[in-house]
PDB file of C-alpha atoms in Angstrom:
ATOM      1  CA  UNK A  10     -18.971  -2.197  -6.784  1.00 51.00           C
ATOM      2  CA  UNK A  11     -22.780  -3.211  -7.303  1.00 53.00           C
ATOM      3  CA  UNK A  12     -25.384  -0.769  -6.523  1.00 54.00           C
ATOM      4  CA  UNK A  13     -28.262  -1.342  -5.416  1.00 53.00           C
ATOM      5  CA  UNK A  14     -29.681   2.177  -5.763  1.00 58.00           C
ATOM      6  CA  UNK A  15     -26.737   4.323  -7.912  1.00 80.00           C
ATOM      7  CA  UNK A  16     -27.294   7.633  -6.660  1.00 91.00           C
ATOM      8  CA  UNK A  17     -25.615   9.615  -9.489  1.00 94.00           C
ATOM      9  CA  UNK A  18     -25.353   9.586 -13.377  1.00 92.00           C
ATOM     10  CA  UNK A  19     -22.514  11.235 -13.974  1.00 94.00           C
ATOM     11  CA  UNK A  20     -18.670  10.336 -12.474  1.00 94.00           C
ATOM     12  CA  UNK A  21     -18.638  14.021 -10.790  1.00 97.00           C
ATOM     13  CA  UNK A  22     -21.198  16.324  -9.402  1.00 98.00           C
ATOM     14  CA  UNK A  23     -21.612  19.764 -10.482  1.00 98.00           C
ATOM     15  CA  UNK A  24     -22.192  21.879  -7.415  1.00 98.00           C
ATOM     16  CA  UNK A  25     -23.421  25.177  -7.890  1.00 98.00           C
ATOM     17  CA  UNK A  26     -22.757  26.780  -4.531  1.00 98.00           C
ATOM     18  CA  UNK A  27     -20.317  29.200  -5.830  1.00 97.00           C
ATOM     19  CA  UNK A  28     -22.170  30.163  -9.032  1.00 98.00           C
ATOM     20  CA  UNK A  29     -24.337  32.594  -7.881  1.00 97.00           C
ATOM     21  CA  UNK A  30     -23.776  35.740  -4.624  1.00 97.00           C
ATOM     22  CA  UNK A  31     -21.618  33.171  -2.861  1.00 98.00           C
ATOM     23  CA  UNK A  32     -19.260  33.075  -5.541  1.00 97.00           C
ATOM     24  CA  UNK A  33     -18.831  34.239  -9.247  1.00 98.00           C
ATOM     25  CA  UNK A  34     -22.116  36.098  -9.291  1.00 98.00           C
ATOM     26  CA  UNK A  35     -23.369  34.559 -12.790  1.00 98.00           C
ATOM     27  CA  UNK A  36     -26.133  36.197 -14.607  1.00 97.00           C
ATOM     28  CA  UNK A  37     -28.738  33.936 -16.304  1.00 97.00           C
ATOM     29  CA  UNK A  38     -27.549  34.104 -19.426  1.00 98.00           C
ATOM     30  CA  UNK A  39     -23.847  32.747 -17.926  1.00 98.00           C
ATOM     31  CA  UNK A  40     -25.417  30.331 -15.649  1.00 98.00           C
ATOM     32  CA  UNK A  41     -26.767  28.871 -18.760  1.00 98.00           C
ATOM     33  CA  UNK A  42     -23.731  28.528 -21.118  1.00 98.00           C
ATOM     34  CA  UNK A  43     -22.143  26.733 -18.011  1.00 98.00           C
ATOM     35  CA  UNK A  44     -24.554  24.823 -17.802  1.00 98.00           C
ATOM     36  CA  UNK A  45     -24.810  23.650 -21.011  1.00 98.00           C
ATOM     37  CA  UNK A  46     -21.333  22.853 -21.000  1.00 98.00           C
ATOM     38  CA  UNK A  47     -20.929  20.957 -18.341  1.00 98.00           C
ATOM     39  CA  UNK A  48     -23.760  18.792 -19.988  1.00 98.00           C
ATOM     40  CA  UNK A  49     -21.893  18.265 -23.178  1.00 98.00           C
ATOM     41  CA  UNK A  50     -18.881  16.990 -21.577  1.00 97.00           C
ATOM     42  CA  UNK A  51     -21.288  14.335 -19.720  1.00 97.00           C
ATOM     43  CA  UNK A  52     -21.700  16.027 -16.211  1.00 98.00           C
ATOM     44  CA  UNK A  53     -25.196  16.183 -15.649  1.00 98.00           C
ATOM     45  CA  UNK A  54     -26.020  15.930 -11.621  1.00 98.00           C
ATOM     46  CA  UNK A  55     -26.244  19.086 -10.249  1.00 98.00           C
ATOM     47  CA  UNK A  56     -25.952  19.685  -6.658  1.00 98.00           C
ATOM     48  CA  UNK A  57     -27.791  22.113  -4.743  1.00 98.00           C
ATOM     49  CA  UNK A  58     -28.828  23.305  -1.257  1.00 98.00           C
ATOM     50  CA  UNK A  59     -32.180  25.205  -0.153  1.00 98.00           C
ATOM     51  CA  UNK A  60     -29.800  27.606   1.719  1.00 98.00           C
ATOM     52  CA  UNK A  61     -27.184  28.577  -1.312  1.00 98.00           C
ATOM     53  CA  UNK A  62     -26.734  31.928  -1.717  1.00 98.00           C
ATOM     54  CA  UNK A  63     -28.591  33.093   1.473  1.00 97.00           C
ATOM     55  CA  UNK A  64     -31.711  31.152  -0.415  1.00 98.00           C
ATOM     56  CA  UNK A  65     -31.506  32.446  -3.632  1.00 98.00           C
ATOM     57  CA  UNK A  66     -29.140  29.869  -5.743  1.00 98.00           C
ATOM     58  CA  UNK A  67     -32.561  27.630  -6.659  1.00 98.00           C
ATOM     59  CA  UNK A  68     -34.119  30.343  -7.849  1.00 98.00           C
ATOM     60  CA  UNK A  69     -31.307  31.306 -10.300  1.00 98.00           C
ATOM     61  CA  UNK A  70     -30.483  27.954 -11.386  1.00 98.00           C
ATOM     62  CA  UNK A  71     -34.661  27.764 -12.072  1.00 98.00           C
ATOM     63  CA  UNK A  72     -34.540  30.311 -14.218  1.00 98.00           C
ATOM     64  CA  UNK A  73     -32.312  28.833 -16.912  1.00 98.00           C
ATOM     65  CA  UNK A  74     -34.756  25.800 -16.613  1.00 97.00           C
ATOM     66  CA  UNK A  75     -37.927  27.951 -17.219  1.00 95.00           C
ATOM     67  CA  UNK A  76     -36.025  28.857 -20.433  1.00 96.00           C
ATOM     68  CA  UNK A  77     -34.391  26.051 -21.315  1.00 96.00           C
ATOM     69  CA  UNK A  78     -37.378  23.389 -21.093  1.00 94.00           C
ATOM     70  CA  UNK A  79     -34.785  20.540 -22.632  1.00 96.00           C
ATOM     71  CA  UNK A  80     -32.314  21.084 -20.192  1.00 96.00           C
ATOM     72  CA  UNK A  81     -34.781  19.468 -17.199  1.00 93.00           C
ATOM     73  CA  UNK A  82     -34.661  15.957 -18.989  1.00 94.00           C
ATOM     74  CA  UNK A  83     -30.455  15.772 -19.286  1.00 96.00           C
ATOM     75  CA  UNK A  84     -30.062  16.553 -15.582  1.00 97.00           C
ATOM     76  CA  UNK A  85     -30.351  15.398 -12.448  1.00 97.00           C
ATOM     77  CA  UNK A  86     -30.935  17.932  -9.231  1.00 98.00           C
ATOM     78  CA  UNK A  87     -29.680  17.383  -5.877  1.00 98.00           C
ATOM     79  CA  UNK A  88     -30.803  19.642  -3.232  1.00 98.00           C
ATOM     80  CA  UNK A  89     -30.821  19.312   1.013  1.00 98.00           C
ATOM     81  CA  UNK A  90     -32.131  21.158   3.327  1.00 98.00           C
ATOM     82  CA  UNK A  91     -32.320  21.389   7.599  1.00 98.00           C
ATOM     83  CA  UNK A  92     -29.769  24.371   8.046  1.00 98.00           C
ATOM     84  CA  UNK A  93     -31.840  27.830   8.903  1.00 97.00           C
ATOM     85  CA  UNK A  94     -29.993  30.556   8.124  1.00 97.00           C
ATOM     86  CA  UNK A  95     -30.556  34.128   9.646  1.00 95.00           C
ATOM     87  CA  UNK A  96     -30.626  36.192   6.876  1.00 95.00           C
ATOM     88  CA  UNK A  97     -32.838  38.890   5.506  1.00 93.00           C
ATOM     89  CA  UNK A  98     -34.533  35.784   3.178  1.00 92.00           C
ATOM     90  CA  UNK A  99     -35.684  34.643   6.495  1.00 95.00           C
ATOM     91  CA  UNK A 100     -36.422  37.023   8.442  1.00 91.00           C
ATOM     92  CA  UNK A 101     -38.483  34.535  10.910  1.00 92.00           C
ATOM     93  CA  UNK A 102     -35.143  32.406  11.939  1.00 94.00           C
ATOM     94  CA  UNK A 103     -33.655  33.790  15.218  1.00 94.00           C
ATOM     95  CA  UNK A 104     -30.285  31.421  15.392  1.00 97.00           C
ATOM     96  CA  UNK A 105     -29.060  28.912  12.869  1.00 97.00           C
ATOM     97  CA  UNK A 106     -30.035  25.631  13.792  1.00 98.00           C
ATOM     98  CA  UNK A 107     -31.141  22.640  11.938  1.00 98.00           C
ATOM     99  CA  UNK A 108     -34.818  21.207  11.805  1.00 98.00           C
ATOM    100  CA  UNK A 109     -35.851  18.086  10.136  1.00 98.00           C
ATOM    101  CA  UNK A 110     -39.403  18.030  11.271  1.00 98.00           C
ATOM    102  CA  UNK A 111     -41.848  16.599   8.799  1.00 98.00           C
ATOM    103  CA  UNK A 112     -43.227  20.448   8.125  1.00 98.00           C
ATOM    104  CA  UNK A 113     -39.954  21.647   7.344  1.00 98.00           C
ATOM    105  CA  UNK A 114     -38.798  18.932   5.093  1.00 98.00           C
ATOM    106  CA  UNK A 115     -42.111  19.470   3.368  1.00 98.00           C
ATOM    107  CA  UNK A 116     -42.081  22.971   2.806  1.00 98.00           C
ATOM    108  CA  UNK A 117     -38.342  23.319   1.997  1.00 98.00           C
ATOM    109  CA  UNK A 118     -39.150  20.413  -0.554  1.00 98.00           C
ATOM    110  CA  UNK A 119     -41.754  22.671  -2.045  1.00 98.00           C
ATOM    111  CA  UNK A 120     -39.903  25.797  -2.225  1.00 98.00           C
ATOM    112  CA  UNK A 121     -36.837  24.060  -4.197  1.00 98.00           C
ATOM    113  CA  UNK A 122     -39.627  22.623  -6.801  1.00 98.00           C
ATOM    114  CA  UNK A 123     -40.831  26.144  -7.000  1.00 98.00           C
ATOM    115  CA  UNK A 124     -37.636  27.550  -7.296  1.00 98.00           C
ATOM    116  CA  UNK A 125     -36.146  25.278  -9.693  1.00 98.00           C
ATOM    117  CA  UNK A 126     -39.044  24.978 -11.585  1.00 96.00           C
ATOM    118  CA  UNK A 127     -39.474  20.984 -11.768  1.00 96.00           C
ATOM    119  CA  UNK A 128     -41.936  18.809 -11.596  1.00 96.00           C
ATOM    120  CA  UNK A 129     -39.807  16.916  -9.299  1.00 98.00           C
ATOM    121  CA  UNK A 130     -36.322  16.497  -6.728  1.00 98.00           C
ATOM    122  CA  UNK A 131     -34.145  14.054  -8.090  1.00 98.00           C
ATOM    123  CA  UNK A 132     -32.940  13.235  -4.550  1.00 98.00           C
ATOM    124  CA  UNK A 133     -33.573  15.365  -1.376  1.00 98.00           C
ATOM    125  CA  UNK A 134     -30.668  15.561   1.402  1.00 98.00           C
ATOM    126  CA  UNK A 135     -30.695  16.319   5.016  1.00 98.00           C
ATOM    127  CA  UNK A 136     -27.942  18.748   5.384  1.00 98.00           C
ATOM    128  CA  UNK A 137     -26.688  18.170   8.601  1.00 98.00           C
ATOM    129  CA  UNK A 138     -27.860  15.743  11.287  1.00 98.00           C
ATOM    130  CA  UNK A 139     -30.304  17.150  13.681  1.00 98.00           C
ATOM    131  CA  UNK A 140     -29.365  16.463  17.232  1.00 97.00           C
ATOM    132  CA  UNK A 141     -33.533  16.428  17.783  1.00 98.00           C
ATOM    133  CA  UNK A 142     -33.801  14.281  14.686  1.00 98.00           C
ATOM    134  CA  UNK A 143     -37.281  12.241  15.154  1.00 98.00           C
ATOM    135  CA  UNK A 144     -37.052   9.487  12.098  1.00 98.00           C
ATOM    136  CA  UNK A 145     -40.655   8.481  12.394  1.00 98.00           C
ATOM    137  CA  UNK A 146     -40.618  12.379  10.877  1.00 98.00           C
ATOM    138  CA  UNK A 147     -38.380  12.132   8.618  1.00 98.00           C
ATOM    139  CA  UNK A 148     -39.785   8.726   7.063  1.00 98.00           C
ATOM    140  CA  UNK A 149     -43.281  10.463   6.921  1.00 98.00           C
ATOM    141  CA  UNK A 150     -41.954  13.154   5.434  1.00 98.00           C
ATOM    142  CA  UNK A 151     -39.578  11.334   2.641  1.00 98.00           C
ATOM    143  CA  UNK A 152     -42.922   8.664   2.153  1.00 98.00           C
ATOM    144  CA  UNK A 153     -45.450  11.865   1.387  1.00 98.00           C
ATOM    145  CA  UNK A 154     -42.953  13.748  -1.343  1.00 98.00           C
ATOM    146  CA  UNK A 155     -42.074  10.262  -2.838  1.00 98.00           C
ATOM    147  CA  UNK A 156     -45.865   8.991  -3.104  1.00 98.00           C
ATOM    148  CA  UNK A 157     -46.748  12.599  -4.707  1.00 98.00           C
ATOM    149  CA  UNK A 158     -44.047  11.826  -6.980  1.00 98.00           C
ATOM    150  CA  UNK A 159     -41.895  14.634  -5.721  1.00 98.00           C
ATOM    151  CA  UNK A 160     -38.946  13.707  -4.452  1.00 98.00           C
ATOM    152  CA  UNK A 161     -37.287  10.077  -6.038  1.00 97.00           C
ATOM    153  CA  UNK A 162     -34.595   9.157  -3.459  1.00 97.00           C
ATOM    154  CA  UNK A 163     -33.562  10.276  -0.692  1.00 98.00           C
ATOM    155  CA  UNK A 164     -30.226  10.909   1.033  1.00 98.00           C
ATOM    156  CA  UNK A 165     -28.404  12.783   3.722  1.00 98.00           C
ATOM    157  CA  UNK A 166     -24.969  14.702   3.999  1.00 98.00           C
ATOM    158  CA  UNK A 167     -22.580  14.832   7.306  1.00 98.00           C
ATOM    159  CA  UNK A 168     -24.009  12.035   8.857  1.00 98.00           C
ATOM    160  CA  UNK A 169     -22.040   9.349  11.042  1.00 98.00           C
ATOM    161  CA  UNK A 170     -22.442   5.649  10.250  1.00 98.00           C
ATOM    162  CA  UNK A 171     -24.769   5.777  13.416  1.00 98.00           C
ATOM    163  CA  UNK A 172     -26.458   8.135  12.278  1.00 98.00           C
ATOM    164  CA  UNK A 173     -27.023   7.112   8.974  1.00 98.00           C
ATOM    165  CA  UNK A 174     -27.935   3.618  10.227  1.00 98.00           C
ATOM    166  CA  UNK A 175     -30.507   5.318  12.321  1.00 98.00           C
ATOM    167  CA  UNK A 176     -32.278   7.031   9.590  1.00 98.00           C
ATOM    168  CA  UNK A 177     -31.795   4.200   6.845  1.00 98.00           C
ATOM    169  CA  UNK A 178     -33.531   1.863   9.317  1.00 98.00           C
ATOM    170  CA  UNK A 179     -36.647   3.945   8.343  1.00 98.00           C
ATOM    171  CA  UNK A 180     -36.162   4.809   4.891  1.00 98.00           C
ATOM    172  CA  UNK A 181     -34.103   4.135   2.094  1.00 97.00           C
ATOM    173  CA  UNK A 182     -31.763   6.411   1.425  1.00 97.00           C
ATOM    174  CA  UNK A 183     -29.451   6.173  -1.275  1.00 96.00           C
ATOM    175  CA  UNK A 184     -26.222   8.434  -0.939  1.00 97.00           C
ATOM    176  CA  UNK A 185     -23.925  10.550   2.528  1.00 98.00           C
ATOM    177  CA  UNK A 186     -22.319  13.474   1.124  1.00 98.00           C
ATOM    178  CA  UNK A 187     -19.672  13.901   3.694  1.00 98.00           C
ATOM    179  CA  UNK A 188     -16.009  15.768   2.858  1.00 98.00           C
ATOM    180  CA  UNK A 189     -13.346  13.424   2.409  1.00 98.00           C
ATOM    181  CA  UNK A 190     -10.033  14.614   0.461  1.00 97.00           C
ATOM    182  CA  UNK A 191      -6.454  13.827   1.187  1.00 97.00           C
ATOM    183  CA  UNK A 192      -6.803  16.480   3.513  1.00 96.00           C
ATOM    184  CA  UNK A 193      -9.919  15.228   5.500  1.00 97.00           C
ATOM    185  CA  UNK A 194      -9.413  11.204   5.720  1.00 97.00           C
ATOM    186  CA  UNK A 195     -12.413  10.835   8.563  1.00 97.00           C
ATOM    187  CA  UNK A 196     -14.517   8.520   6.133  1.00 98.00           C
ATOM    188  CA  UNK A 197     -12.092   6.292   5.121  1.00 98.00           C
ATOM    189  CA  UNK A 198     -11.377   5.331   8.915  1.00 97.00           C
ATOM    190  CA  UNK A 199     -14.586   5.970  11.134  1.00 97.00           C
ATOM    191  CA  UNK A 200     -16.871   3.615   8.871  1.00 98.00           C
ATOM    192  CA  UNK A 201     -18.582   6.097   6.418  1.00 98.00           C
ATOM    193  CA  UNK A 202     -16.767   4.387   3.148  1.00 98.00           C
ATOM    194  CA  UNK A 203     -17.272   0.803   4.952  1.00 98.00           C
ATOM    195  CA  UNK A 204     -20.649   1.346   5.596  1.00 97.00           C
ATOM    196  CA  UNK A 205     -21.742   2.484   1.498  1.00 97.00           C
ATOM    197  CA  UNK A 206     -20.021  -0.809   0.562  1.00 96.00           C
ATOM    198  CA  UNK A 207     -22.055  -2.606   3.007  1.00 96.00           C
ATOM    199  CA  UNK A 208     -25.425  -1.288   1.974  1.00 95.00           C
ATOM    200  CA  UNK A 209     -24.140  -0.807  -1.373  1.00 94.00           C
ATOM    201  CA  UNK A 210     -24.987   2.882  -1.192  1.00 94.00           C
ATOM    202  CA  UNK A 211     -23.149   5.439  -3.205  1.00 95.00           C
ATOM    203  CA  UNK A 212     -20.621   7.803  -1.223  1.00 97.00           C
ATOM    204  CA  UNK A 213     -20.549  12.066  -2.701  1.00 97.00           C
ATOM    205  CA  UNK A 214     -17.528  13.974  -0.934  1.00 98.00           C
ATOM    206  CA  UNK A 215     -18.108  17.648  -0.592  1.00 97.00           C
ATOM    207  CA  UNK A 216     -14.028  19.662  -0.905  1.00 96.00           C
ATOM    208  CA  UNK A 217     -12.615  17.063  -2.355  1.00 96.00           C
ATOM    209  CA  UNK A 218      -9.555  19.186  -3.026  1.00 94.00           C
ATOM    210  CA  UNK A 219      -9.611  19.796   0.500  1.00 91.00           C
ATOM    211  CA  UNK A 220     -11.266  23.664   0.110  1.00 86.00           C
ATOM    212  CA  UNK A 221      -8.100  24.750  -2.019  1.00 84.00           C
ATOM    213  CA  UNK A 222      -5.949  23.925   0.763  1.00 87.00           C
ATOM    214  CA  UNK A 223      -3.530  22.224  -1.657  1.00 90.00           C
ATOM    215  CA  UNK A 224      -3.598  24.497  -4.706  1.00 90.00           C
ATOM    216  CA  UNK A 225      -2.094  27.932  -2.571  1.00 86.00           C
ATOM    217  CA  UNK A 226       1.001  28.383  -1.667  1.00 86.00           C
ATOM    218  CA  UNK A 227       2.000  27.216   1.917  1.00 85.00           C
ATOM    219  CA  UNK A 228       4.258  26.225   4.546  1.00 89.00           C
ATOM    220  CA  UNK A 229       2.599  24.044   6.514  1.00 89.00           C
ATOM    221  CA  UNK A 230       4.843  20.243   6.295  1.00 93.00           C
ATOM    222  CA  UNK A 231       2.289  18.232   6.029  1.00 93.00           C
ATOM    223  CA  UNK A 232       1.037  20.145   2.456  1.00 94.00           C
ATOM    224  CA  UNK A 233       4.273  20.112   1.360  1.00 95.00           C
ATOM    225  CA  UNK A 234       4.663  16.499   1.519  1.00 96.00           C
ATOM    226  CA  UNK A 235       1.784  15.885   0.504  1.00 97.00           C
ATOM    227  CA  UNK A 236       2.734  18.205  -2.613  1.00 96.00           C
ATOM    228  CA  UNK A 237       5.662  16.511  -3.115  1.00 96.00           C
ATOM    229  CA  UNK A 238       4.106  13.198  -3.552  1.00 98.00           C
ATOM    230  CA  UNK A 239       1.600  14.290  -5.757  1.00 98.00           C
ATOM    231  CA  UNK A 240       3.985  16.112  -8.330  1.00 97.00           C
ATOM    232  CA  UNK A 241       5.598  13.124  -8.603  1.00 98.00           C
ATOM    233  CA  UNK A 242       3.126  10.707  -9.718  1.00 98.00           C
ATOM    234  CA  UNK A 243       1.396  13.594 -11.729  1.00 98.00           C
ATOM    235  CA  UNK A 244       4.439  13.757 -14.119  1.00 98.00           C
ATOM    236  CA  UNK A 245       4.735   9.829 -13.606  1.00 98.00           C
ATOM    237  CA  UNK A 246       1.536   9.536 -15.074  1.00 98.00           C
ATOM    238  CA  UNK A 247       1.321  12.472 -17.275  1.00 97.00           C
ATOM    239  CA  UNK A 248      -1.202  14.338 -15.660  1.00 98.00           C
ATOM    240  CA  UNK A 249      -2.704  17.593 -14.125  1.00 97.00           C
ATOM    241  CA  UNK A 250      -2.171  17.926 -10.070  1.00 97.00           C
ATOM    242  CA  UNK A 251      -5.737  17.748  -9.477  1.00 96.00           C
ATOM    243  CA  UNK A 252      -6.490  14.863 -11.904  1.00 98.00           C
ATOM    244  CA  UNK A 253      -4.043  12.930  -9.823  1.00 98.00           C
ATOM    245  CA  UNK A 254      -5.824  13.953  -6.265  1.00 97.00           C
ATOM    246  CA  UNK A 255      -8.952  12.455  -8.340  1.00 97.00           C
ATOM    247  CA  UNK A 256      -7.524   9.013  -8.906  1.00 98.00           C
ATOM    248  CA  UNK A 257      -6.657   9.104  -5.411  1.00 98.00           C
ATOM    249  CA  UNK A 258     -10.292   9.084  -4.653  1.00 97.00           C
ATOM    250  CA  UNK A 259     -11.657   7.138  -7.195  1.00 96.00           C
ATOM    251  CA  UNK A 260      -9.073   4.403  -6.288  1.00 97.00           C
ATOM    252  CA  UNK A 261     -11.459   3.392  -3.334  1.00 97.00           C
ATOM    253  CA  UNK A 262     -13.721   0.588  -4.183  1.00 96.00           C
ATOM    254  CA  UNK A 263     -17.405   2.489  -2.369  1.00 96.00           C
ATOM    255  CA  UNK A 264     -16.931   4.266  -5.776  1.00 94.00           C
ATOM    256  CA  UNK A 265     -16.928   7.831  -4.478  1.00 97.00           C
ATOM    257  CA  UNK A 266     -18.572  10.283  -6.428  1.00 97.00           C
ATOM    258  CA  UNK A 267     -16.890  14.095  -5.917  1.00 97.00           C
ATOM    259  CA  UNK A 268     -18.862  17.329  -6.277  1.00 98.00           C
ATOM    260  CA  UNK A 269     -16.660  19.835  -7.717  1.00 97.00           C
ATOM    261  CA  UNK A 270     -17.276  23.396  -6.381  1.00 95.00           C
ATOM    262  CA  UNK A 271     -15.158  25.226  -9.697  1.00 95.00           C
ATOM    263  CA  UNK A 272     -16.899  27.601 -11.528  1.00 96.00           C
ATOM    264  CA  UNK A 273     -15.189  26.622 -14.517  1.00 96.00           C
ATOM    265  CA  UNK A 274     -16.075  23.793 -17.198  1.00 96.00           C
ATOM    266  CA  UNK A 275     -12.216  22.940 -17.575  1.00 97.00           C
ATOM    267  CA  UNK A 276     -11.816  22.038 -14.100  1.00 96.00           C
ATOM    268  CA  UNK A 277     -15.013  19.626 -14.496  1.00 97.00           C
ATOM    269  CA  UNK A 278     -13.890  18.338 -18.080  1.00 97.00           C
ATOM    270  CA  UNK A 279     -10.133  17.554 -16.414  1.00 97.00           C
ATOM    271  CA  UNK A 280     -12.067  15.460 -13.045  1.00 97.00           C
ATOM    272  CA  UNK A 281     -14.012  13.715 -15.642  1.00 97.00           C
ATOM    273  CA  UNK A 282     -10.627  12.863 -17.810  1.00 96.00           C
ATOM    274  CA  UNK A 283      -8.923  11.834 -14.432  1.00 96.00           C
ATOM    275  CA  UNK A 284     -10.974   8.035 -14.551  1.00 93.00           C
ATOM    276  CA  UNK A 285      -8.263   6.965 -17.130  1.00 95.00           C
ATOM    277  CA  UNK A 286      -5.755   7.264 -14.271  1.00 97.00           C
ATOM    278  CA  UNK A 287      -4.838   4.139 -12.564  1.00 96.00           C
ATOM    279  CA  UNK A 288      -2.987   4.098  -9.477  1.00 98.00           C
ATOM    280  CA  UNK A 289      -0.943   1.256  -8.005  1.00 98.00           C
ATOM    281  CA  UNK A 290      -1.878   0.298  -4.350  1.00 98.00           C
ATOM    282  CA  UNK A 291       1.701   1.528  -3.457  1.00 98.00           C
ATOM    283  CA  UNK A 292       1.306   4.905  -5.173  1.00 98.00           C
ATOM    284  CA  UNK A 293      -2.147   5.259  -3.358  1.00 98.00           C
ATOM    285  CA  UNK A 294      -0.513   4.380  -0.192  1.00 98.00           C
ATOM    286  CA  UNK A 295       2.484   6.928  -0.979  1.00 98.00           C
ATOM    287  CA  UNK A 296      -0.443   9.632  -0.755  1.00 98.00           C
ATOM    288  CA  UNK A 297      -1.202   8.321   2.291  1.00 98.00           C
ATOM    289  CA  UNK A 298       1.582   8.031   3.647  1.00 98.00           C
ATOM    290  CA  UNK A 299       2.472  11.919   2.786  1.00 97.00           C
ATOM    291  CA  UNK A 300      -0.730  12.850   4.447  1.00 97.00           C
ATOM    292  CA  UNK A 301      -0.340  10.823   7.684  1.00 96.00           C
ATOM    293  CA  UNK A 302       3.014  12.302   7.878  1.00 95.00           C
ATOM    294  CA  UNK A 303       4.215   8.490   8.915  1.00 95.00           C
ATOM    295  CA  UNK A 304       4.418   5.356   7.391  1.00 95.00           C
ATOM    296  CA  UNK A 305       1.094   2.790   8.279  1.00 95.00           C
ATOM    297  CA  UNK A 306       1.620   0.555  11.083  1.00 92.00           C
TER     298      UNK A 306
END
């Protein structure tokens, strides 16, 4: 597929919202070996969110940064923001709700700078689409941070081809982070994965392994035969389970980049193995077929 903006370095995104209160709880000096292994093995985009860890994931991940000065040149931070959290961070916010007026996108873009302690966003995400979404805003917004030198791109995440049309008829934006997995097929049908070919913007899914749905035990059919499938053309091609749901995605031609929510650097050192995986178009239609609990019409 040929870019026009590539969004990401690396063939998998690290995200980091279980590394800190929401998750494994890492102390600094943890947070650091992790990350410094997940740059070794050549996964260096980082994916964030101002509201991680009831607002306090930034701030961790910035403090490896303030120590490690070399580390801000190998990697590349995403962050979004628009979801308000009530929490006792934010004391102010009475409901959650999303708001992507040009003040908030400012001032959230300042607090992750100050946070992560960089001169600079690598890209900046709208979380979620804001049903009183102005894009005049927005555009203002995204123009100031870039022209200050920032913010570099710009993206959004959960956005509908409509919606994403909407905003990208105002300002570039280079990436929709949306969930797709075998699991949650939306983007493959409803024109997200059409549209990033199209505009020859990069695709991120968020759960690719469909939130863990597929690694507990269960006795739901559809898992099962999904499962099923799987196993087979993991031992077929010699691989892990997971690698295998990997190839699956990275069989699609928008070139989907997946962020990874493990906490552990052998989870992110087998995704990254998984791109010497090549599925047939009849073994990538077998998954499908598994999943849709039917064969295509």
């Amino acid at each position: 597929m040929n870019l026009e903006n590539k969004a990401y370095n690396s063939a998998v995104i690290v995200g980091t919202m279980r590394l800190g209160v929401w998750g494994v709880k890492m102390n600094t000096n943890e947070l650091e070996r992790f990350i410094d292994e997940c740059v070794e093995m050549g996964a260096t985009d980082f994916d964030h969110a101002d509201i991680y860890g009831f607002y306090t994931e930034e701030e961790e991940f910035g403090a490896v940064l303030k120590r490690r000065k070399d580390l801000r040149s190998k990697i590349k931070n995403t962050t979004k923001c628009g979801i308000k959290l009530i929490c006792d961070n934010r004391s102010d916010h009475k409901i959650k709700s999303y708001d992507s007026s040009k003040k908030h996108i400012l001032s959230s873009a300042e607090q992750s700078l100050k946070y992560l302690g960089v001169e600079a966003l690598d890209i900046l995400l709208l979380h979620r689409p804001d049903y009183l979404m102005d894009p005049h805003a927005v555009a203002e917004a995204f123009e100031e941070l870039k022209s200050k030198g920032k913010v570099k791109q710009f993206g959004v995440s959960n956005f509908s081809p409509s919606q994403f049309d909407l905003l990208h008829s105002f300002t570039p934006l280079v990436t929709n982070q949306v969930e797709i997995s075998v699991l949650h097929r939306n983007a493959f049908q409803d024109g997200t994965l059409d549209q990033c070919i199209k505009k020859g913007i990069q695709p991120s899914a968020w759960s690719p392994f469909g939130g863990g749905a597929l690694f507990s035990s269960s006795e739901d059919e559809n898992i099962l035969a999904i499962k099923k499938v799987v196993n087979e053309l993991a031992e077929k091609h010699e691989c892990k389970f997971d690698q295998l749901l990997m190839a699956w995605l990275k069989k699609h031609p928008s070139d989907i980049v997946p962020v990874l929510g493990t906490t552990k650097a052998s989870r992110i050192q087998d995704a990254i193995n998984s791109k010497s995986i090549k599925l047939s178009q009849e073994e990538w239609y077998e998954i499908w077929q598994a999943a849709i609990g039917t064969e295509v019409a």
